[in-house]
XYZ file of C-alpha atoms in Angstrom:
131
model
C 65.035 -213.205 -146.529
C 62.790 -211.276 -145.598
C 58.778 -210.699 -146.041
C 57.956 -207.489 -147.934
C 54.279 -208.062 -147.942
C 54.040 -203.497 -148.499
C 54.762 -204.977 -152.320
C 51.351 -207.105 -151.818
C 49.689 -204.393 -150.183
C 50.701 -202.281 -152.813
C 53.025 -199.388 -150.395
C 55.862 -199.790 -152.918
C 56.829 -201.708 -155.910
C 58.783 -204.839 -156.879
C 61.059 -202.003 -158.610
C 61.302 -199.498 -155.162
C 62.003 -203.100 -153.132
C 65.060 -203.451 -155.982
C 66.049 -200.065 -155.495
C 66.461 -200.548 -151.648
C 68.460 -203.688 -151.899
C 70.582 -202.044 -154.590
C 71.258 -199.859 -152.038
C 72.102 -202.003 -148.843
C 74.582 -203.758 -151.552
C 76.208 -200.496 -151.789
C 76.573 -199.825 -148.361
C 77.934 -203.099 -147.416
C 79.776 -203.026 -150.688
C 81.619 -200.133 -148.561
C 82.614 -202.072 -145.511
C 83.737 -204.639 -147.656
C 80.520 -207.200 -147.777
C 78.907 -208.167 -150.498
C 75.650 -210.228 -150.486
C 75.100 -213.690 -153.305
C 71.237 -212.994 -152.966
C 68.542 -211.320 -151.067
C 65.439 -213.680 -151.205
C 62.358 -211.266 -150.612
C 58.897 -212.277 -150.213
C 56.061 -210.301 -151.633
C 53.115 -211.437 -150.939
C 50.509 -211.037 -147.695
C 49.474 -213.878 -146.104
C 46.526 -214.052 -148.323
C 48.392 -214.894 -150.526
C 48.972 -218.847 -149.481
C 52.236 -218.613 -151.075
C 55.376 -220.975 -149.378
C 57.427 -218.524 -149.402
C 56.522 -216.000 -146.446
C 57.688 -216.881 -143.503
C 57.787 -218.825 -141.373
C 57.289 -220.868 -144.087
C 60.975 -222.072 -145.272
C 60.872 -221.351 -148.846
C 62.849 -218.774 -149.393
C 65.436 -220.682 -147.541
C 64.617 -223.698 -149.393
C 64.639 -221.701 -152.787
C 68.470 -220.524 -152.020
C 69.923 -223.990 -151.068
C 68.842 -225.266 -154.246
C 69.742 -221.924 -156.207
C 73.252 -221.746 -154.861
C 73.825 -225.309 -153.328
C 73.863 -224.698 -150.053
C 73.707 -227.433 -147.399
C 70.659 -225.891 -145.012
C 71.597 -228.917 -142.517
C 75.436 -226.951 -142.011
C 73.573 -223.141 -142.234
C 72.730 -220.586 -139.563
C 69.290 -218.798 -140.082
C 69.839 -215.375 -138.560
C 66.504 -212.726 -137.805
C 65.107 -210.824 -135.159
C 61.295 -212.408 -134.982
C 59.797 -215.504 -133.933
C 59.017 -215.829 -137.594
C 62.192 -215.784 -138.655
C 63.528 -218.575 -136.401
C 60.977 -220.655 -136.981
C 61.636 -220.483 -140.733
C 64.909 -221.601 -140.235
C 63.897 -224.544 -137.671
C 61.710 -225.873 -140.706
C 64.299 -225.528 -143.342
C 66.698 -227.669 -140.769
C 68.923 -224.516 -140.414
C 70.805 -223.606 -136.995
C 69.109 -220.064 -136.109
C 70.558 -217.135 -134.578
C 68.808 -214.997 -132.615
C 69.969 -210.824 -132.887
C 68.439 -208.868 -130.090
C 68.316 -205.681 -132.472
C 65.500 -204.276 -134.895
C 61.992 -206.004 -133.882
C 63.323 -208.299 -131.160
C 63.302 -205.481 -128.728
C 59.683 -205.798 -129.172
C 59.957 -209.585 -127.417
C 61.025 -210.221 -124.258
C 63.525 -213.255 -124.759
C 62.459 -215.790 -122.534
C 58.704 -215.762 -123.437
C 59.888 -215.417 -127.195
C 57.214 -217.449 -129.009
C 59.423 -220.052 -131.430
C 61.906 -222.363 -130.913
C 64.870 -221.696 -128.636
C 67.883 -220.063 -130.665
C 70.569 -221.881 -131.414
C 73.010 -218.626 -130.703
C 72.060 -215.203 -129.342
C 73.636 -211.957 -130.526
C 73.207 -208.862 -129.451
C 73.680 -207.075 -132.800
C 75.035 -208.413 -136.119
C 78.568 -207.134 -135.089
C 78.313 -209.987 -132.249
C 77.347 -212.526 -134.227
C 79.797 -211.317 -137.081
C 82.646 -211.480 -134.346
C 81.092 -214.824 -133.441
C 81.151 -216.763 -137.219
C 84.470 -215.478 -138.121
C 86.094 -217.265 -134.659
C 84.388 -220.296 -135.594
C-alpha cells in the first residue's frame, strides 16, 4: 500500500504508475516472489479520500477484496504514516529501517510503537519465514 501523490500532482499518470508496478512485479518474479495486488492512493492530501495513509482505506479494501483478517496481518512500512495506517486497520506493524526511515530517529518516531523492527526487507523476510 503506497501513497503516490505524484499522480494527483500531475508528475506522472496512472498508466506510468502501473508500468512501474509491472516492472516491480517482473523484478520480484525473477526472485520467485509474487504480489497479489498493489494498492496505491493517487490522491493529494487536499482530496479528502479515505485511502491516503495514515488512513487505513487501502488496507480495508485489501481485506474486503481478498478476505484478509487484518487482526492476523502485519502491515509493513518505513514511515510513521505507514504504522499509523496499519494500527488503525487493526494490524500488527513492522518498521523497516531503510528507505524513508533513515531520516527519522527510531527512539523519537512519531507513530505507534512497531511490533517488530527490521533493518531491511531481507531481515523482515527471514523473521516471517521463521514463524
